Short mmCIF file of C-alpha atoms in Angstrom, two decimals:
data_model
loop_
_atom_site.label_atom_id
_atom_site.label_comp_id
_atom_site.label_asym_id
_atom_site.label_seq_id
_atom_site.Cartn_x
_atom_site.Cartn_y
_atom_site.Cartn_z
CA MET A 1 0.00 0.00 0.00
CA TYR A 2 1.40 3.38 -1.07
CA LYS A 3 1.12 5.92 1.74
CA VAL A 4 0.14 9.47 0.70
CA PHE A 5 -0.22 12.71 2.66
CA ILE A 6 -2.02 15.78 1.28
CA ASP A 7 -0.73 18.93 2.96
CA GLY A 8 -3.57 21.38 2.37
CA ARG A 9 -6.35 18.86 1.78
CA GLU A 10 -9.05 21.42 2.51
CA GLY A 11 -8.32 23.63 -0.55
CA THR A 12 -9.86 23.16 -3.99
CA THR A 13 -6.85 21.32 -5.43
CA GLY A 14 -6.22 19.20 -2.34
CA LEU A 15 -9.87 18.26 -2.03
CA ARG A 16 -10.10 16.97 -5.59
CA ILE A 17 -6.86 14.99 -5.16
CA PHE A 18 -8.35 13.45 -2.01
CA GLU A 19 -11.62 12.62 -3.79
CA ARG A 20 -9.76 10.89 -6.61
CA LEU A 21 -7.33 8.95 -4.38
CA GLU A 22 -9.76 7.80 -1.68
CA LYS A 23 -11.45 5.53 -4.25
CA ARG A 24 -8.24 3.60 -4.93
CA ASP A 25 -7.26 0.33 -3.28
CA ASP A 26 -3.51 0.82 -3.77
CA ILE A 27 -3.23 4.03 -1.74
CA GLU A 28 -3.53 4.81 1.97
CA ILE A 29 -4.17 8.51 2.72
CA THR A 30 -2.82 10.00 5.93
CA VAL A 31 -5.32 12.46 7.42
CA LEU A 32 -4.33 14.63 10.36
CA PRO A 33 -6.89 15.47 13.05
CA GLU A 34 -8.39 18.93 12.64
CA GLU A 35 -6.46 20.30 15.61
CA LEU A 36 -3.13 19.16 14.10
CA ARG A 37 -3.54 19.93 10.39
CA LYS A 38 -1.63 23.22 10.73
CA ASP A 39 0.80 21.99 13.36
CA PRO A 40 4.37 22.06 11.94
CA GLY A 41 5.52 19.04 13.91
CA ALA A 42 2.55 16.91 12.89
CA ARG A 43 2.90 17.94 9.25
CA ARG A 44 6.64 17.19 9.30
CA GLU A 45 5.99 13.72 10.69
CA ALA A 46 3.23 13.03 8.16
CA ILE A 47 5.40 14.13 5.23
CA ASN A 48 8.46 12.12 6.20
CA SER A 49 6.54 8.96 7.08
CA SER A 50 4.79 8.90 3.69
CA ASP A 51 5.77 7.51 0.31
CA ALA A 52 4.45 10.69 -1.34
CA ALA A 53 3.19 14.08 -0.23
CA PHE A 54 1.15 16.63 -2.15
CA LEU A 55 1.73 20.27 -1.23
CA CYS A 56 -1.58 22.05 -1.91
CA LEU A 57 -0.65 25.28 -0.21
CA PRO A 58 0.18 28.95 -0.86
CA ASP A 59 3.73 29.47 -2.12
CA ALA A 60 5.35 30.36 1.21
CA ALA A 61 3.72 27.47 3.04
CA ALA A 62 4.66 25.05 0.24
CA ALA A 63 8.30 26.15 0.44
CA GLU A 64 8.15 25.62 4.20
CA SER A 65 6.73 22.11 3.77
CA ALA A 66 9.36 21.21 1.16
CA ASP A 67 12.04 22.22 3.67
CA MET A 68 10.53 19.74 6.15
CA VAL A 69 11.67 16.77 4.05
CA LYS A 70 14.38 14.90 5.95
CA ASN A 71 14.85 11.77 3.85
CA GLY A 72 15.42 10.72 0.25
CA HIS A 73 12.40 8.45 0.19
CA VAL A 74 9.27 10.58 0.16
CA ARG A 75 8.21 11.92 -3.24
CA ILE A 76 7.05 15.55 -3.17
CA PHE A 77 4.45 16.95 -5.59
CA ASP A 78 4.05 20.70 -5.20
CA THR A 79 0.92 22.22 -6.76
CA SER A 80 1.90 25.79 -5.85
CA THR A 81 3.94 28.27 -7.90
CA ALA A 82 6.90 28.02 -5.51
CA HIS A 83 9.10 25.50 -7.37
CA ARG A 84 8.00 25.45 -11.02
CA THR A 85 11.20 27.06 -12.23
CA ALA A 86 13.42 25.89 -9.37
CA GLU A 87 16.58 23.90 -9.97
CA GLY A 88 16.28 20.27 -8.90
CA TRP A 89 12.52 20.08 -9.47
CA ALA A 90 11.06 18.10 -12.35
CA TYR A 91 8.33 19.86 -14.31
CA GLY A 92 5.19 17.77 -14.12
CA PHE A 93 3.98 17.68 -17.72
CA PRO A 94 5.08 14.25 -19.01
CA GLU A 95 3.48 14.59 -22.45
CA LEU A 96 5.94 17.30 -23.48
CA SER A 97 8.83 14.88 -24.08
CA LYS A 98 10.44 11.62 -23.04
CA GLU A 99 12.83 13.68 -20.95
CA HIS A 100 9.98 15.22 -18.98
CA MET A 101 8.51 11.77 -18.42
CA GLU A 102 11.82 10.36 -17.16
CA ASN A 103 12.43 13.34 -14.90
CA ILE A 104 9.04 12.85 -13.24
CA LYS A 105 9.67 9.13 -12.90
CA ASN A 106 13.06 9.55 -11.25
CA SER A 107 12.93 12.85 -9.33
CA GLN A 108 12.13 13.16 -5.65
CA TYR A 109 10.69 16.64 -6.24
CA VAL A 110 8.04 17.39 -8.89
CA ALA A 111 6.44 20.78 -9.54
CA VAL A 112 2.89 20.45 -10.86
CA PRO A 113 2.20 22.97 -13.68
CA GLY A 114 -0.05 25.98 -13.24
CA CYS A 115 -3.49 25.97 -14.82
CA HIS A 116 -3.09 28.76 -17.39
CA ALA A 117 0.53 27.80 -17.98
CA SER A 118 -0.41 24.19 -18.82
CA GLY A 119 -2.33 25.22 -21.93
CA PHE A 120 0.20 27.78 -23.12
CA ILE A 121 3.14 25.42 -22.64
CA ALA A 122 1.34 22.47 -24.25
CA LEU A 123 0.78 24.64 -27.33
CA VAL A 124 4.09 26.50 -27.54
CA TYR A 125 6.79 24.14 -26.22
CA PRO A 126 6.61 21.56 -29.06
CA LEU A 127 6.61 24.26 -31.73
CA VAL A 128 9.75 25.84 -30.29
CA LYS A 129 11.41 22.42 -30.12
CA ALA A 130 10.41 21.69 -33.73
CA GLY A 131 11.85 25.01 -34.90
CA ILE A 132 8.47 26.27 -36.10
CA LEU A 133 8.44 29.02 -33.48
CA PRO A 134 11.71 30.88 -32.87
CA LYS A 135 12.67 31.53 -29.27
CA SER A 136 12.63 35.22 -30.12
CA ALA A 137 8.89 35.08 -30.92
CA HIS A 138 6.68 37.72 -29.30
CA LEU A 139 3.47 35.88 -28.42
CA SER A 140 0.13 36.69 -26.87
CA CYS A 141 -2.12 34.37 -24.90
CA PHE A 142 -5.82 34.58 -24.09
CA SER A 143 -7.22 32.33 -21.36
CA LEU A 144 -10.81 31.87 -20.18
CA THR A 145 -11.25 30.06 -16.85
CA GLY A 146 -13.86 29.08 -14.31
CA TYR A 147 -13.89 30.85 -10.97
CA SER A 148 -12.69 27.83 -8.97
CA GLY A 149 -9.17 28.74 -10.10
CA GLY A 150 -9.31 31.65 -7.65
CA GLY A 151 -9.61 29.32 -4.65
CA LYS A 152 -12.00 29.41 -1.72
CA LYS A 153 -12.24 33.19 -1.55
CA MET A 154 -13.30 33.60 -5.17
CA ILE A 155 -15.64 30.61 -4.99
CA ALA A 156 -17.35 32.24 -2.01
CA GLN A 157 -17.68 35.50 -3.98
CA TYR A 158 -19.34 33.79 -6.93
CA GLU A 159 -21.55 31.42 -4.94
CA GLY A 160 -22.47 33.64 -1.99
CA GLU A 161 -26.05 34.75 -1.39
CA ASN A 162 -25.13 38.42 -1.65
CA ARG A 163 -22.73 38.23 -4.56
CA GLU A 164 -22.06 41.35 -6.59
CA GLU A 165 -24.08 41.88 -9.77
CA LEU A 166 -20.88 42.45 -11.76
CA LEU A 167 -19.81 38.85 -11.18
CA ARG A 168 -22.23 37.65 -13.86
CA PHE A 169 -19.99 39.27 -16.48
CA PRO A 170 -16.63 37.81 -17.63
CA ARG A 171 -13.80 39.71 -15.92
CA GLN A 172 -10.29 40.22 -17.25
CA TYR A 173 -7.44 40.35 -14.73
CA GLY A 174 -3.63 40.20 -14.64
CA LEU A 175 -3.79 43.71 -16.07
CA THR A 176 -0.28 44.71 -14.94
CA GLN A 177 1.23 41.76 -16.87
CA ASN A 178 2.70 40.36 -13.66
CA HIS A 179 0.59 37.19 -13.43
CA LYS A 180 2.35 34.52 -11.38
CA HIS A 181 2.27 31.98 -14.24
CA LEU A 182 4.26 34.14 -16.64
CA LYS A 183 7.65 33.15 -15.25
CA GLU A 184 6.82 29.48 -15.74
CA MET A 185 5.38 30.04 -19.23
CA ARG A 186 8.59 31.66 -20.41
CA HIS A 187 11.00 29.37 -18.55
CA VAL A 188 9.60 26.03 -19.73
CA THR A 189 9.10 27.06 -23.37
CA GLU A 190 12.57 28.72 -23.41
CA LEU A 191 11.18 31.86 -25.04
CA ASP A 192 13.33 34.97 -24.88
CA SER A 193 10.45 37.14 -23.65
CA PHE A 194 7.21 36.84 -21.71
CA PRO A 195 3.96 36.56 -23.68
CA ALA A 196 1.33 39.29 -23.44
CA PHE A 197 -1.16 37.42 -21.24
CA SER A 198 -4.89 38.14 -20.94
CA PRO A 199 -6.65 35.83 -18.44
CA ILE A 200 -10.42 36.15 -18.01
CA VAL A 201 -12.58 34.57 -15.30
CA GLY A 202 -16.16 33.65 -16.16
CA ASP A 203 -19.30 32.83 -14.20
CA PHE A 204 -18.84 29.05 -14.26
CA TYR A 205 -17.19 26.77 -11.71
CA SER A 206 -14.47 25.01 -13.70
CA GLY A 207 -13.12 24.58 -17.19
CA MET A 208 -10.47 26.39 -19.21
CA CYS A 209 -9.79 27.45 -22.77
CA VAL A 210 -6.31 28.78 -23.66
CA THR A 211 -5.64 30.37 -27.04
CA VAL A 212 -2.37 31.44 -28.67
CA PRO A 213 -2.78 33.31 -31.99
CA LEU A 214 -0.04 33.29 -34.63
CA PHE A 215 0.64 35.03 -37.92
CA ALA A 216 2.02 32.73 -40.61
CA ASP A 217 4.72 35.28 -41.45
CA ASP A 218 6.14 34.89 -37.93
CA ILE A 219 6.65 31.11 -38.02
CA ASN A 220 8.91 28.69 -39.87
CA GLY A 221 6.35 26.44 -41.46
CA SER A 222 2.64 26.18 -42.16
CA ILE A 223 -0.57 25.41 -40.33
CA GLU A 224 -0.25 21.82 -41.57
CA ASP A 225 3.24 21.57 -40.07
CA ILE A 226 1.78 22.59 -36.71
CA ARG A 227 -0.96 19.99 -36.98
CA ARG A 228 1.62 17.31 -37.77
CA VAL A 229 3.68 18.20 -34.69
CA TYR A 230 0.66 18.07 -32.40
CA SER A 231 -0.82 14.88 -33.87
CA GLY A 232 2.54 13.13 -33.53
CA LEU A 233 3.12 14.24 -29.94
CA TYR A 234 -0.35 14.31 -28.39
CA SER A 235 -1.98 10.97 -29.15
CA GLY A 236 -2.59 9.61 -25.65
CA ASP A 237 -5.70 9.42 -23.50
CA ILE A 238 -4.74 12.35 -21.26
CA VAL A 239 -3.53 14.88 -23.85
CA ARG A 240 -4.72 14.43 -27.41
CA TYR A 241 -4.81 16.40 -30.63
CA VAL A 242 -8.31 16.67 -32.10
CA GLU A 243 -9.30 17.66 -35.63
CA ASN A 244 -12.44 19.79 -36.10
CA ALA A 245 -12.79 20.29 -32.36
CA ASP A 246 -15.25 23.20 -32.53
CA GLU A 247 -18.98 22.93 -31.95
CA ASP A 248 -20.60 24.60 -34.99
CA GLY A 249 -17.94 27.31 -35.04
CA PHE A 250 -17.80 27.77 -31.25
CA ILE A 251 -15.38 26.63 -28.53
CA ALA A 252 -16.80 26.25 -25.01
CA ALA A 253 -14.40 26.63 -22.08
CA GLY A 254 -16.42 24.26 -19.88
CA THR A 255 -16.40 21.24 -22.21
CA TYR A 256 -13.84 19.35 -20.11
CA ALA A 257 -15.12 20.43 -16.68
CA GLY A 258 -14.79 17.59 -14.18
CA ARG A 259 -12.31 15.70 -16.35
CA ASP A 260 -8.52 15.28 -16.17
CA SER A 261 -7.76 15.28 -19.90
CA MET A 262 -6.73 18.02 -22.34
CA GLU A 263 -7.70 18.66 -25.94
CA ILE A 264 -5.28 20.34 -28.37
CA ALA A 265 -6.67 21.88 -31.55
CA VAL A 266 -5.63 24.17 -34.40
CA PHE A 267 -7.93 26.59 -36.21
CA GLY A 268 -7.57 29.43 -38.70
CA ASN A 269 -6.02 29.48 -42.14
CA GLU A 270 -2.67 29.81 -43.89
CA ASP A 271 -2.36 33.46 -42.85
CA ARG A 272 -3.71 33.57 -39.28
CA ILE A 273 -3.55 30.56 -37.00
CA ILE A 274 -5.27 29.89 -33.67
CA LEU A 275 -3.76 27.34 -31.29
CA ASN A 276 -6.20 26.11 -28.66
CA ALA A 277 -6.10 23.97 -25.51
CA ARG A 278 -9.21 22.98 -23.56
CA TYR A 279 -9.23 21.25 -20.17
CA ASP A 280 -10.38 21.67 -16.58
CA ASN A 281 -8.39 24.17 -14.51
CA LEU A 282 -8.79 21.78 -11.56
CA GLY A 283 -8.11 18.70 -13.72
CA LYS A 284 -5.13 18.66 -16.09
CA GLY A 285 -4.60 22.21 -14.82
CA ALA A 286 -4.08 21.10 -11.20
CA SER A 287 -5.30 17.96 -9.37
CA GLY A 288 -5.45 15.63 -12.35
CA ALA A 289 -1.92 16.58 -13.37
CA ALA A 290 -0.70 15.98 -9.82
CA ILE A 291 -2.24 12.49 -9.69
CA GLU A 292 -0.84 11.66 -13.13
CA CYS A 293 2.63 12.53 -11.82
CA LEU A 294 2.06 10.37 -8.74
CA ASN A 295 1.05 7.45 -10.94
CA ILE A 296 4.23 7.80 -12.98
CA ALA A 297 6.33 7.89 -9.82
CA MET A 298 4.53 4.77 -8.55
CA GLY A 299 5.14 2.92 -11.81
CA VAL A 300 1.44 2.41 -12.58
CA SER A 301 -0.56 3.59 -15.58
CA PRO A 302 -0.57 7.40 -15.78
CA GLU A 303 -4.35 7.29 -16.32
CA LYS A 304 -5.12 5.35 -13.13
CA GLY A 305 -7.78 7.03 -11.00
CA LEU A 306 -8.32 9.87 -13.46
CA GLU A 307 -11.61 10.96 -15.01
CA LEU A 308 -10.93 11.13 -18.74
#
């Protein structure tokens, strides 16, 4: 039996990880009593006595928990922003390359990708590696997400009895271009500059649609070259390239809500190209990705326990 501790089980990411794992017969979940769940000593003991620990915490608390590790046995999966560009941490998106898969399999420390960043990186990383996109490319990214990505506070705002009238409208944020995912988006794709990033939160619980537009004059290849790269790389059950993925000319951000998979699609024409990734911000954008990484570390099927 594989022993797992979820540090921060009460948050949106931790709760979904718990809900997925508690159904499995190969995992034993350590649950601290309510009075000890924030106790440093109890958390340290739970982390170091486990085979794996998920850190579902704010950045500072996740860094604190990572520092509690006192052995080379426990596998750490951090869902916060704290370690996504840190040296010594594997980046938890195995579909990007065989190297990413091996790093997750063999590393003690794995940083689970951010929700917005997952779509952008899934779209951009393989095109940079294939030479279709130069590292000097100046990109933009548009991302529509459900409000659960904002955590308990935002969920309470949207679902409270006295919620503000303005919440029924989509709201753009990250206006200063300092969104916490930008560092990760640039670092993993190896771009020379940050993309211009426009995230928007909508009045729906979960789901995500990330779009990267391109002009054909700015790439080394064609729209068909892009489709060939994606179809060759993303052919699994968790991340897959899909032809004609629209619904009568529309793309709905909530299509993959409640699921742990991701759909990659390409739209447009030979002059203007739209790259698109759809998934659940709490699925492949958070909890589902974390469980997939755990499965790889355990040596079981990456899809085990996921809702695809």
